[in-house]
Amino acid sequence: MQTRIVKINDPSAQREEIEKAGELIRRGELVAFPTETVYGLGANGFDATACAKIYAAKGRPSDNPLILHVADRAMIDLVAAEVNDTAEKLLTAFCPGALTLILPKSGRVPPKVTGNLSTVGVRWPDNAVARALIAAAGVPIAAPSANISGRPSPTTADMTAADMAGKIPLILDGGNTRVGVESTIVDCSARVATILRPGGITREMLAEILGEVRLDPGLERADAAPKAPGMKYRHYAPKAPLTVFCGKSERMEDFFLGQAQKLQNAGKRAGILASREVADAVRRILPSERVFAYGTQGNLTEIARNLYAGLCYFDNCAVDLILAEGVTETNLGLAIMNRLQKASGGRVIEIGEFKNDSISQTL
Ligand code: TXA
Ligand code: MG
């Protein structure tokens, strides 16, 4: 199948392209589109046959439910059976925005779309192209991130095309996404609202509105099953093995420089995914193309925005292993560390506890 990529600079000035895309969705085809978090792979959320194409294009396990994207508040009532007080408060405070609410599902949503769960994830994105597309389609759009299952989520149309070209008729190109990590998923049915996946709306922001918020135990402990089915899979993984190092930022430059030198001496081609400060230091001894700077130390907004491009970068670069610099788990740092944790298969190491001699065994 030929995949068209159409640049959308201003959806209101490009009505014809948006209408055509909405028509494709209504006809049961797939359209990839930008949101403020990551690119989504969309289908008519009321059409189980169309949604089956999403699972096929991504290679996604069929028990992993899709979230439904709406264009306005009224559409939420088509997909959710009930919107409780907690959900209303969050809608008022953060929507449209980088949030997905888990609500009881309405009878109109086919069971296959929600993996037979009685709940549905509802997301009202604030990206202008996404909202124009959903409005033009006139139906809620089911959309997971537009990557092949297990791969990093795309934050540009090019990254989307790398996974989806040849499989879908259309990609709407809205440029780089603003947030860079996926939406925060909040289960509103629990007595205390619970974060199932940390994302663009932070735990601190939610707590300010609700008072109390919990983290799903599955996010904190390896032995607890996560409540969002998709969180149990290895995810966001680059092809080369990745290890994450955490610790005081002022110690990072020396640490990475030391490890890079050791690996270089041992004939290993290391890739470094780190802050600009660390990247500048290791470029003194490593070829520049093996170093990806994800942003300035402590600038979590910038780091979140560049994270997935960084994870994908090393797939086109001959490296044996990747060393990544971790961040503190406050604000957006919780979402960033959750993704790095998954990308590394849990190999997150405190530099204070790291034994230098064991590097080749550990890495
Ligand atoms: O930012 C985002 O949320 C992006 C953009 C495209 O909107 N979408 C996205 O979708 O990340 P996806 O499918 O890649 O991740 C959705 C997650 C999965 O882990 C899935 O298991 C979980 O949401 N989920 C969906 N419906 C659920 C439900 N009813 N209960 C619990 N978890 C659910
Ligand atoms: Mg995903």
XYZ file of C-alpha atoms and ligand atoms in Angstrom:
397
model
C 0.000 0.000 0.000
C 1.220 3.501 -0.879
C 1.389 5.755 2.220
C 0.744 9.471 1.639
C 2.365 11.887 4.084
C 0.543 15.222 4.166
C 2.015 18.205 6.005
C -0.639 20.102 7.978
C 0.499 23.552 9.067
C -2.963 24.912 9.815
C -5.941 22.533 9.917
C -8.514 25.301 9.474
C -6.787 26.482 6.279
C -6.422 22.895 5.005
C -10.050 21.770 5.386
C -9.982 19.608 2.278
C -7.098 17.419 3.503
C -8.669 17.089 6.958
C -12.059 16.157 5.440
C -10.390 13.477 3.281
C -8.647 12.062 6.356
C -11.941 12.035 8.307
C -13.579 10.243 5.375
C -10.855 7.547 5.433
C -11.557 6.980 9.158
C -15.325 6.711 8.525
C -14.653 4.212 5.718
C -12.782 1.934 8.145
C -9.203 2.830 7.121
C -6.250 3.787 9.355
C -4.815 7.321 9.595
C -1.747 8.260 11.668
C -1.931 11.727 13.208
C -0.068 13.974 15.651
C -1.215 14.614 19.202
C 0.550 16.821 21.765
C 2.139 13.696 23.310
C 3.117 11.248 20.519
C 1.726 10.269 17.086
C -1.351 8.026 17.164
C -2.514 5.294 14.758
C -6.227 6.006 14.397
C -9.331 4.059 13.394
C -13.088 4.498 13.892
C -13.562 3.574 17.569
C -17.069 2.236 16.930
C -15.887 -0.124 14.166
C -14.337 -3.363 15.476
C -13.167 -4.405 11.988
C -11.323 -1.103 11.501
C -9.757 -1.426 14.969
C -8.566 -4.959 14.121
C -6.380 -3.332 11.447
C -4.593 -1.361 14.201
C -3.616 -4.598 15.984
C -2.367 -6.057 12.680
C -0.332 -2.960 11.683
C 1.345 -2.713 15.120
C 1.693 -6.445 15.845
C -0.123 -5.636 19.098
C -1.385 -8.371 21.471
C -5.193 -8.480 21.263
C -5.665 -8.240 25.061
C -4.155 -4.742 25.070
C -7.086 -2.275 24.946
C -7.170 0.858 22.782
C -7.934 4.329 24.119
C -10.612 6.460 22.446
C -9.879 10.039 21.389
C -12.667 12.623 21.421
C -12.930 16.128 19.947
C -15.033 17.689 22.710
C -16.771 17.107 26.046
C -20.013 15.912 24.384
C -18.259 13.001 22.662
C -17.137 11.641 26.048
C -20.755 10.815 26.844
C -20.927 8.615 23.724
C -18.116 6.357 24.913
C -18.397 6.472 28.733
C -21.423 5.208 30.679
C -20.689 7.576 33.567
C -18.395 10.493 34.369
C -17.946 10.729 38.150
C -16.852 13.739 40.229
C -13.178 12.828 40.127
C -13.279 12.601 36.339
C -15.190 15.889 36.019
C -12.612 17.675 38.154
C -9.775 16.351 36.008
C -11.578 17.228 32.783
C -12.090 20.788 33.995
C -8.503 21.194 35.145
C -6.550 19.485 32.362
C -8.614 18.757 29.272
C -8.072 19.056 26.441
C -4.600 17.829 27.423
C -2.154 14.975 27.975
C -4.469 12.866 30.136
C -6.379 9.591 29.628
C -9.235 8.803 32.003
C -10.332 5.233 32.682
C -14.147 5.287 32.870
C -16.957 2.692 32.683
C -17.580 2.070 28.996
C -20.828 2.687 27.135
C -22.642 0.008 25.134
C -21.595 1.627 21.857
C -17.928 0.710 22.264
C -17.271 -2.778 20.809
C -15.791 -5.197 23.414
C -12.811 -5.944 21.138
C -11.707 -2.297 21.320
C -11.324 -2.456 25.107
C -9.895 -5.987 25.263
C -13.209 -7.112 26.811
C -12.763 -4.812 29.823
C -15.859 -3.045 31.195
C -13.902 0.223 31.215
C -12.617 2.474 28.445
C -9.677 4.880 28.261
C -10.850 8.313 27.107
C -8.500 11.002 25.871
C -9.348 14.519 24.696
C -6.145 15.772 23.042
C -5.321 19.464 22.705
C -3.405 19.190 19.421
C -5.243 21.187 16.726
C -4.689 18.585 13.972
C -5.918 15.742 16.201
C -9.046 17.629 17.186
C -9.818 18.695 13.614
C -9.431 15.094 12.431
C -11.715 13.656 15.131
C -14.329 16.345 14.456
C -14.156 15.677 10.695
C -14.503 11.908 11.256
C -17.523 12.554 13.498
C -16.710 9.449 15.568
C -14.335 8.815 18.473
C -10.946 7.685 17.162
C -9.288 4.641 18.728
C -5.550 5.280 18.678
C -2.548 3.686 20.301
C 0.890 5.207 19.724
C 1.811 4.760 16.040
C 4.835 2.494 16.585
C 5.301 -1.223 16.010
C 4.589 -2.905 19.389
C 7.573 -2.722 21.726
C 9.319 0.092 19.816
C 9.625 3.715 21.010
C 6.556 5.878 20.318
C 6.947 8.260 17.358
C 7.235 11.991 18.003
C 7.619 12.995 14.332
C 5.980 11.989 11.037
C 9.309 10.482 9.910
C 9.476 8.198 12.957
C 5.840 7.225 12.252
C 6.665 6.463 8.613
C 9.641 4.317 9.691
C 7.198 1.903 11.401
C 3.998 2.386 9.349
C 4.966 3.163 5.703
C 3.367 0.656 3.344
C 0.799 -0.427 5.940
C -1.566 2.557 6.095
C -2.902 4.996 3.479
C -2.198 8.308 5.251
C 0.037 10.028 7.809
C -0.838 13.601 8.816
C 2.415 15.418 9.543
C 1.994 18.001 12.300
C 5.716 18.409 13.036
C 7.398 17.518 16.333
C 5.065 16.694 19.210
C 5.168 19.128 22.134
C 5.235 16.808 25.169
C 7.145 13.824 23.786
C 5.947 11.127 26.218
C 2.449 9.621 26.269
C -0.532 10.858 28.259
C -0.936 10.150 31.965
C -3.491 7.369 32.491
C -5.681 7.869 35.574
C -8.131 5.275 36.838
C -11.037 7.346 38.177
C -13.095 4.378 39.372
C -10.891 3.672 42.418
C -11.733 5.458 45.716
C -8.404 7.267 45.437
C -7.593 8.208 41.829
C -4.731 6.022 40.634
C -2.024 6.697 38.045
C -1.681 3.637 35.808
C 0.935 5.253 33.561
C 2.838 8.463 34.405
C 2.865 10.969 31.525
C 2.440 14.552 30.395
C 0.205 15.617 33.302
C 2.331 15.061 36.394
C 1.496 13.425 39.704
C 2.106 16.792 41.392
C -0.410 18.516 39.071
C -3.037 15.838 39.761
C -2.468 16.037 43.523
C -3.034 19.774 43.437
C -6.554 19.202 42.071
C -7.526 15.963 43.848
C -5.527 16.115 47.062
C -4.644 12.449 47.078
C -3.417 10.355 44.130
C -1.897 6.887 44.147
C 0.582 5.190 41.880
C -0.524 1.773 40.617
C 1.562 -0.774 42.590
C 2.450 -2.380 39.247
C 4.540 0.714 38.452
C 6.633 0.398 41.571
C 7.034 -3.334 42.145
C 8.107 -5.919 39.617
C 5.936 -8.626 41.262
C 2.625 -6.680 41.053
C 0.604 -6.935 37.820
C 0.021 -3.492 36.293
C -3.620 -2.479 35.870
C -3.045 -0.966 32.409
C -2.554 -4.148 30.355
C -0.021 -2.452 28.045
C 2.319 -1.618 30.938
C 3.306 -5.263 31.395
C 5.162 -5.487 28.093
C 8.809 -4.561 27.474
C 8.519 -1.263 25.718
C 10.262 1.664 24.107
C 13.232 -0.603 23.528
C 16.116 0.345 21.240
C 17.868 -2.530 19.440
C 21.125 -2.333 21.463
C 21.004 -3.145 25.206
C 20.607 -0.068 27.352
C 21.640 0.637 30.955
C 20.487 3.697 32.890
C 22.684 5.421 35.476
C 21.228 7.645 38.176
C 22.896 9.842 40.750
C 23.864 13.390 41.593
C 24.045 15.511 38.438
C 27.402 17.015 39.349
C 28.947 13.520 39.418
C 27.576 12.468 36.027
C 30.238 14.012 33.766
C 33.126 12.233 35.482
C 31.224 8.981 35.735
C 30.257 8.857 32.049
C 33.704 9.990 30.955
C 35.291 7.193 33.009
C 32.944 4.494 31.700
C 33.225 5.700 28.096
C 37.022 5.505 28.334
C 36.918 1.978 29.809
C 34.563 0.727 27.123
C 36.653 2.371 24.423
C 39.786 0.633 25.761
C 37.911 -2.675 25.788
C 37.015 -2.221 22.102
C 33.278 -1.796 22.745
C 31.296 0.750 20.765
C 29.233 2.556 23.376
C 26.417 4.998 22.578
C 25.636 7.723 25.121
C 22.153 9.170 25.690
C 22.568 11.987 28.174
C 22.300 15.649 29.086
C 24.141 18.262 27.034
C 26.622 18.656 29.890
C 27.569 14.953 29.900
C 27.409 14.745 26.086
C 29.918 17.601 25.706
C 32.300 15.861 28.100
C 32.186 12.395 26.461
C 32.535 13.857 22.952
C 36.143 14.540 23.911
C 36.810 10.794 23.679
C 33.941 9.256 21.669
C 32.964 9.940 18.041
C 30.306 12.636 18.108
C 27.762 10.515 16.219
C 27.653 8.024 19.085
C 26.514 10.706 21.533
C 22.908 11.980 21.684
C 22.179 14.983 23.913
C 18.550 14.832 25.085
C 18.520 18.318 26.671
C 19.989 20.435 29.409
C 20.442 18.764 32.816
C 17.316 19.334 34.920
C 15.174 20.634 32.011
C 12.601 17.829 32.151
C 10.321 19.378 29.503
C 13.139 19.371 26.983
C 14.320 15.873 27.977
C 10.797 14.383 27.632
C 10.454 15.983 24.197
C 13.686 14.419 22.882
C 13.639 11.085 24.714
C 12.095 8.833 22.044
C 14.098 10.415 19.213
C 17.161 9.590 21.335
C 16.125 5.964 21.858
C 15.484 5.570 18.105
C 18.664 7.410 17.134
C 20.914 4.525 18.142
C 19.090 2.079 15.871
C 20.710 3.738 12.861
C 24.122 3.876 14.440
C 26.507 0.954 14.991
C 26.708 0.597 18.783
C 27.164 -2.505 20.973
C 25.480 -0.971 24.000
C 23.906 2.279 25.203
C 24.534 4.117 28.480
C 21.802 6.573 29.458
C 21.746 9.275 32.121
C 18.711 9.061 34.416
C 16.786 11.962 35.967
C 15.138 12.541 39.344
C 11.611 11.145 39.604
C 9.764 14.381 40.310
C 7.339 16.128 37.938
C 7.913 14.926 34.343
C 10.902 12.952 35.647
C 8.539 10.189 36.804
C 7.348 9.592 33.217
C 10.880 9.878 31.813
C 12.272 7.326 34.293
C 9.302 4.986 33.698
C 10.160 4.916 29.961
C 13.913 4.522 30.591
C 13.187 1.746 33.069
C 11.201 -0.152 30.432
C 13.638 0.604 27.619
C 16.442 -0.872 29.731
C 14.464 -3.920 30.832
C 14.928 -2.690 34.433
C 18.702 -2.097 34.275
C 18.771 1.091 36.327
C 21.897 1.542 38.456
C 22.851 4.077 41.147
C 26.328 5.310 40.281
C 27.281 5.364 43.958
C 26.733 1.602 44.105
C 28.308 0.765 40.776
C 31.504 -1.308 40.878
C 33.870 -0.168 38.155
C 35.620 -3.518 37.706
C 32.350 -5.261 36.963
C 31.478 -3.005 34.040
C 31.831 -5.589 31.276
C 29.700 -8.070 33.227
C 27.046 -5.522 34.096
C 26.775 -3.836 30.723
O -0.557 9.891 24.691
C -1.192 8.858 24.476
O -1.929 8.336 25.307
C -1.038 8.216 23.070
C -1.631 9.182 22.046
C -1.646 8.611 20.647
O -2.901 9.584 22.454
N -1.678 6.945 23.028
C -1.168 5.851 23.652
O -1.906 4.678 23.456
O -0.163 5.884 24.316
P -1.264 3.226 23.736
O -2.271 2.260 23.239
O 0.093 3.147 23.143
O -1.234 3.147 25.284
C -2.454 3.096 25.993
C -2.294 2.351 27.286
C -1.949 0.880 27.130
O -0.960 0.550 28.088
C -3.279 0.180 27.486
O -3.064 -1.085 28.041
C -3.898 1.153 28.487
O -3.557 2.410 27.951
N -5.369 1.055 28.544
C -6.243 1.254 27.538
N -7.514 1.048 27.953
C -7.449 0.718 29.256
C -8.419 0.370 30.253
N -9.710 0.338 29.986
N -7.972 0.088 31.507
C -6.651 0.135 31.783
N -5.687 0.451 30.882
C -6.066 0.732 29.629
Mg 2.080 2.717 23.010
